[in-house]
Amino acid sequence: MKLSIIIPVLNEREQLPRMLACLQTRRSDKEIIIVDGGSTDGTCEWLQQQAGIKIISSERGRGKQQNAGAQVATGETLLFLHGDCVAPANIDSLIQQVLANQHNVGGAFLIRFAESQPASLALIAKGINARTIFTKTATGDQGIFVRRENFQAVGGIADWPFFEDINLVTKLKQQGKFVIVREAVTISGRRYIANGPWRTTFLMYALRIGYWLGIHPTRLYQWFADVRPHYQSRL
């Protein structure tokens, strides 16, 4: 099984070295595709100096960037990762174990935060993981992986600025079983730290309720961006 790892980025020069170092520690049949959405912080310049990485450019937007990466991917399995996360060292074999069962169309992982402070982050992570296990649904920062054929069958990722990940998982679950792997990817808690852990958590759940009620993600994203000025330049 060849694994194509697709990473949409925008101004992630600070985060990418640690992430890519982890992905490149093990030799396996995989390709790493970085899809840049117009970085201005030296991300592309740094990536061009790295070996074993395919770099492409795309119009900004996580859905657009991930679809662009999927179009050039050559693997039978697609793994979507965010630029600020660190995957388990054995992520290749974990995915292989899941997809050895032909009834499984894909899956995702649990999460932990890279930061130990504030202490509330650990509690928030437990809540996210409990929700993930109970609902069998994941967000994009949880390392969503899928068979290429199933990704194509559902029409790829919605061209939305928000909740495109949940929409993808919902469509995949109509194709077969979506598996939650009981290993964690390590994600940055920067958004929670910048805006307050509990405030950010309540906001995310409020936006999720809005999505379930049928409010279009484009409108929801406007509310989201308004309360996170530190990251309006990021994905």
Short mmCIF file of C-alpha atoms in Angstrom, two decimals:
data_model
loop_
_atom_site.label_atom_id
_atom_site.label_comp_id
_atom_site.label_asym_id
_atom_site.label_seq_id
_atom_site.Cartn_x
_atom_site.Cartn_y
_atom_site.Cartn_z
CA MET A 1 0.00 0.00 0.00
CA LYS A 2 1.44 3.33 -1.04
CA LEU A 3 0.51 6.19 1.28
CA SER A 4 0.20 9.77 0.04
CA ILE A 5 0.42 12.30 2.87
CA ILE A 6 -1.22 15.59 1.93
CA ILE A 7 -0.46 18.65 4.04
CA PRO A 8 -2.16 22.00 3.31
CA VAL A 9 -0.09 24.88 4.68
CA LEU A 10 -0.18 28.64 5.02
CA ASN A 11 2.64 30.36 6.92
CA GLU A 12 3.80 27.26 8.83
CA ARG A 13 7.58 27.76 8.64
CA GLU A 14 7.82 27.45 12.42
CA GLN A 15 5.84 24.21 12.72
CA LEU A 16 6.87 22.20 9.66
CA PRO A 17 10.43 21.11 10.62
CA ARG A 18 9.24 19.08 13.60
CA MET A 19 6.32 17.61 11.70
CA LEU A 20 8.34 16.53 8.67
CA ALA A 21 11.19 15.18 10.78
CA CYS A 22 8.73 12.74 12.33
CA LEU A 23 7.26 11.67 8.98
CA GLN A 24 10.67 11.06 7.46
CA THR A 25 12.12 8.99 10.30
CA ARG A 26 10.81 5.72 8.88
CA ARG A 27 11.38 4.37 5.42
CA SER A 28 8.20 3.23 3.74
CA ASP A 29 6.31 3.44 0.50
CA LYS A 30 4.90 6.93 0.93
CA GLU A 31 4.97 10.34 -0.66
CA ILE A 32 4.70 13.68 1.11
CA ILE A 33 2.82 16.42 -0.70
CA ILE A 34 2.86 19.95 0.67
CA VAL A 35 0.15 22.22 -0.77
CA ASP A 36 0.95 25.87 -0.13
CA GLY A 37 -1.83 28.43 -0.15
CA GLY A 38 0.33 31.54 -0.55
CA SER A 39 2.73 31.59 2.41
CA THR A 40 4.74 34.75 3.03
CA ASP A 41 6.84 33.64 6.02
CA GLY A 42 9.53 31.65 4.19
CA THR A 43 7.64 28.35 4.24
CA CYS A 44 8.14 27.63 0.53
CA GLU A 45 11.77 28.75 0.53
CA TRP A 46 12.53 26.37 3.39
CA LEU A 47 10.60 23.49 1.81
CA GLN A 48 12.53 23.83 -1.44
CA GLN A 49 15.69 22.97 0.47
CA GLN A 50 14.21 19.71 1.80
CA ALA A 51 14.57 16.37 0.05
CA GLY A 52 11.79 13.89 -0.64
CA ILE A 53 8.91 16.35 -0.64
CA LYS A 54 6.57 17.29 -3.47
CA ILE A 55 5.58 20.96 -3.26
CA ILE A 56 2.63 22.41 -5.16
CA SER A 57 0.73 25.68 -4.97
CA SER A 58 -3.02 26.14 -4.77
CA GLU A 59 -5.61 28.79 -4.18
CA ARG A 60 -5.94 29.40 -0.45
CA GLY A 61 -8.49 27.32 1.44
CA ARG A 62 -8.02 24.02 3.20
CA GLY A 63 -10.59 22.17 1.07
CA LYS A 64 -9.13 23.51 -2.16
CA GLN A 65 -5.59 22.73 -1.08
CA GLN A 66 -6.40 19.19 -0.01
CA ASN A 67 -8.23 18.47 -3.26
CA ALA A 68 -5.25 19.85 -5.20
CA GLY A 69 -2.95 17.52 -3.30
CA ALA A 70 -5.22 14.53 -3.89
CA GLN A 71 -5.19 15.22 -7.63
CA VAL A 72 -1.42 14.80 -7.87
CA ALA A 73 -1.16 11.99 -5.30
CA THR A 74 -0.14 8.57 -6.59
CA GLY A 75 -0.89 6.48 -3.49
CA GLU A 76 -3.78 4.09 -2.99
CA THR A 77 -4.35 5.67 0.42
CA LEU A 78 -4.60 9.37 1.24
CA LEU A 79 -3.70 10.82 4.64
CA PHE A 80 -4.57 14.46 5.35
CA LEU A 81 -2.51 16.16 8.04
CA HIS A 82 -2.37 19.72 9.30
CA GLY A 83 0.93 21.55 9.21
CA ASP A 84 1.10 22.01 12.99
CA CYS A 85 0.67 18.38 14.04
CA VAL A 86 3.09 15.53 14.73
CA ALA A 87 1.95 12.07 13.69
CA PRO A 88 2.71 8.82 15.58
CA ALA A 89 6.00 7.34 14.40
CA ASN A 90 4.22 4.17 13.29
CA ILE A 91 1.35 5.91 11.51
CA ASP A 92 2.01 3.95 8.30
CA SER A 93 1.50 0.58 9.95
CA LEU A 94 -1.50 1.80 11.96
CA ILE A 95 -3.25 2.82 8.75
CA GLN A 96 -2.32 -0.45 7.06
CA GLN A 97 -3.86 -2.41 9.92
CA VAL A 98 -7.16 -0.55 9.56
CA LEU A 99 -7.35 -0.85 5.79
CA ALA A 100 -6.44 -4.53 5.81
CA ASN A 101 -10.17 -4.95 6.45
CA GLN A 102 -11.92 -4.27 3.15
CA HIS A 103 -15.03 -3.04 4.94
CA ASN A 104 -13.07 -0.09 6.39
CA VAL A 105 -12.98 2.95 4.11
CA GLY A 106 -10.79 5.09 6.32
CA GLY A 107 -10.36 6.53 9.75
CA ALA A 108 -8.69 9.07 12.01
CA PHE A 109 -6.79 9.34 15.27
CA LEU A 110 -7.24 10.70 18.76
CA ILE A 111 -5.40 13.89 19.77
CA ARG A 112 -3.14 15.30 22.43
CA PHE A 113 -1.91 18.86 22.74
CA ALA A 114 1.79 19.62 22.39
CA GLU A 115 1.61 22.12 25.25
CA SER A 116 1.25 21.08 28.88
CA GLN A 117 -0.01 24.50 30.00
CA PRO A 118 -2.58 25.65 30.68
CA ALA A 119 -3.60 22.44 32.43
CA SER A 120 -7.12 22.72 31.02
CA LEU A 121 -5.79 21.63 27.61
CA ALA A 122 -5.43 18.06 28.83
CA LEU A 123 -9.05 18.03 29.98
CA ILE A 124 -10.21 19.51 26.68
CA ALA A 125 -8.28 16.83 24.80
CA LYS A 126 -10.03 14.13 26.82
CA GLY A 127 -13.38 15.67 25.91
CA ILE A 128 -12.49 15.77 22.21
CA ASN A 129 -11.35 12.15 22.30
CA ALA A 130 -14.49 11.01 24.14
CA ARG A 131 -16.64 12.74 21.52
CA THR A 132 -14.58 11.17 18.74
CA ILE A 133 -14.96 7.65 20.10
CA PHE A 134 -18.68 8.07 20.78
CA THR A 135 -19.63 9.67 17.44
CA LYS A 136 -17.01 7.95 15.22
CA THR A 137 -16.49 11.36 13.63
CA ALA A 138 -13.29 13.36 13.40
CA THR A 139 -12.02 16.80 12.42
CA GLY A 140 -9.13 17.56 10.09
CA ASP A 141 -6.51 17.94 12.80
CA GLN A 142 -7.02 14.28 13.73
CA GLY A 143 -5.27 12.87 10.68
CA ILE A 144 -8.10 11.69 8.43
CA PHE A 145 -7.09 8.87 6.10
CA VAL A 146 -9.12 7.25 3.33
CA ARG A 147 -8.84 4.84 0.45
CA ARG A 148 -8.32 6.83 -2.73
CA GLU A 149 -11.23 5.08 -4.45
CA ASN A 150 -13.62 6.07 -1.66
CA PHE A 151 -12.34 9.64 -1.63
CA GLN A 152 -13.08 9.89 -5.33
CA ALA A 153 -16.44 8.17 -4.95
CA VAL A 154 -17.68 10.87 -2.55
CA GLY A 155 -16.45 13.68 -4.78
CA GLY A 156 -13.48 14.72 -2.67
CA ILE A 157 -13.61 17.45 -0.06
CA ALA A 158 -16.22 20.20 -0.11
CA ASP A 159 -14.87 23.59 -1.17
CA TRP A 160 -15.78 25.16 2.15
CA PRO A 161 -13.69 27.29 4.52
CA PHE A 162 -15.01 25.39 7.52
CA PHE A 163 -16.44 21.97 8.43
CA GLU A 164 -15.24 20.47 5.14
CA ASP A 165 -13.60 17.77 7.28
CA ILE A 166 -16.79 16.75 9.08
CA ASN A 167 -18.65 16.74 5.77
CA LEU A 168 -16.02 14.40 4.31
CA VAL A 169 -16.26 11.97 7.22
CA THR A 170 -20.06 11.98 7.01
CA LYS A 171 -19.89 11.03 3.32
CA LEU A 172 -17.25 8.37 3.94
CA LYS A 173 -19.38 6.69 6.61
CA GLN A 174 -22.00 6.12 3.91
CA GLN A 175 -19.38 4.15 1.97
CA GLY A 176 -18.28 1.84 4.77
CA LYS A 177 -16.82 1.75 8.27
CA PHE A 178 -14.84 4.74 9.54
CA VAL A 179 -12.39 3.62 12.23
CA ILE A 180 -11.06 5.65 15.15
CA VAL A 181 -7.49 4.54 15.89
CA ARG A 182 -6.69 4.63 19.62
CA GLU A 183 -3.36 6.37 19.05
CA ALA A 184 -2.92 10.13 19.18
CA VAL A 185 -1.56 12.77 16.86
CA THR A 186 0.02 15.69 18.69
CA ILE A 187 -1.51 19.03 17.75
CA SER A 188 -0.72 22.62 18.59
CA GLY A 189 -2.88 24.31 21.18
CA ARG A 190 -1.96 27.78 19.90
CA ARG A 191 -5.53 28.79 19.05
CA TYR A 192 -6.79 27.72 22.46
CA ILE A 193 -3.94 29.53 24.21
CA ALA A 194 -4.36 32.74 22.20
CA ASN A 195 -8.10 33.01 22.70
CA GLY A 196 -8.60 31.17 25.99
CA PRO A 197 -9.07 27.38 26.26
CA TRP A 198 -12.67 27.33 27.47
CA ARG A 199 -13.80 30.25 25.34
CA THR A 200 -12.42 28.50 22.26
CA THR A 201 -13.99 25.18 23.25
CA PHE A 202 -17.43 26.70 23.76
CA LEU A 203 -17.13 28.59 20.48
CA MET A 204 -16.25 25.41 18.57
CA TYR A 205 -19.24 23.55 19.97
CA ALA A 206 -21.52 26.50 19.23
CA LEU A 207 -20.30 26.55 15.63
CA ARG A 208 -20.80 22.80 15.39
CA ILE A 209 -24.40 23.20 16.56
CA GLY A 210 -24.85 25.90 13.95
CA TYR A 211 -23.56 23.51 11.29
CA TRP A 212 -25.98 20.79 12.43
CA LEU A 213 -28.80 23.34 12.25
CA GLY A 214 -27.99 24.00 8.61
CA ILE A 215 -26.10 27.29 8.73
CA HIS A 216 -23.70 27.34 5.78
CA PRO A 217 -20.01 26.95 6.71
CA THR A 218 -19.08 30.16 4.89
CA ARG A 219 -21.25 32.13 7.30
CA LEU A 220 -19.99 30.17 10.29
CA TYR A 221 -16.40 30.85 9.30
CA GLN A 222 -17.01 34.59 9.44
CA TRP A 223 -17.99 34.25 13.09
CA PHE A 224 -14.97 32.05 13.72
CA ALA A 225 -12.47 34.44 12.12
CA ASP A 226 -13.83 37.42 14.06
CA VAL A 227 -12.73 35.96 17.38
CA ARG A 228 -9.32 34.72 16.31
CA PRO A 229 -7.47 37.75 14.93
CA HIS A 230 -4.07 36.23 15.70
CA TYR A 231 -4.68 33.53 13.11
CA GLN A 232 -6.58 35.25 10.33
CA SER A 233 -3.43 34.92 8.21
CA ARG A 234 -3.42 31.16 8.75
CA LEU A 235 -5.63 28.36 7.46
#
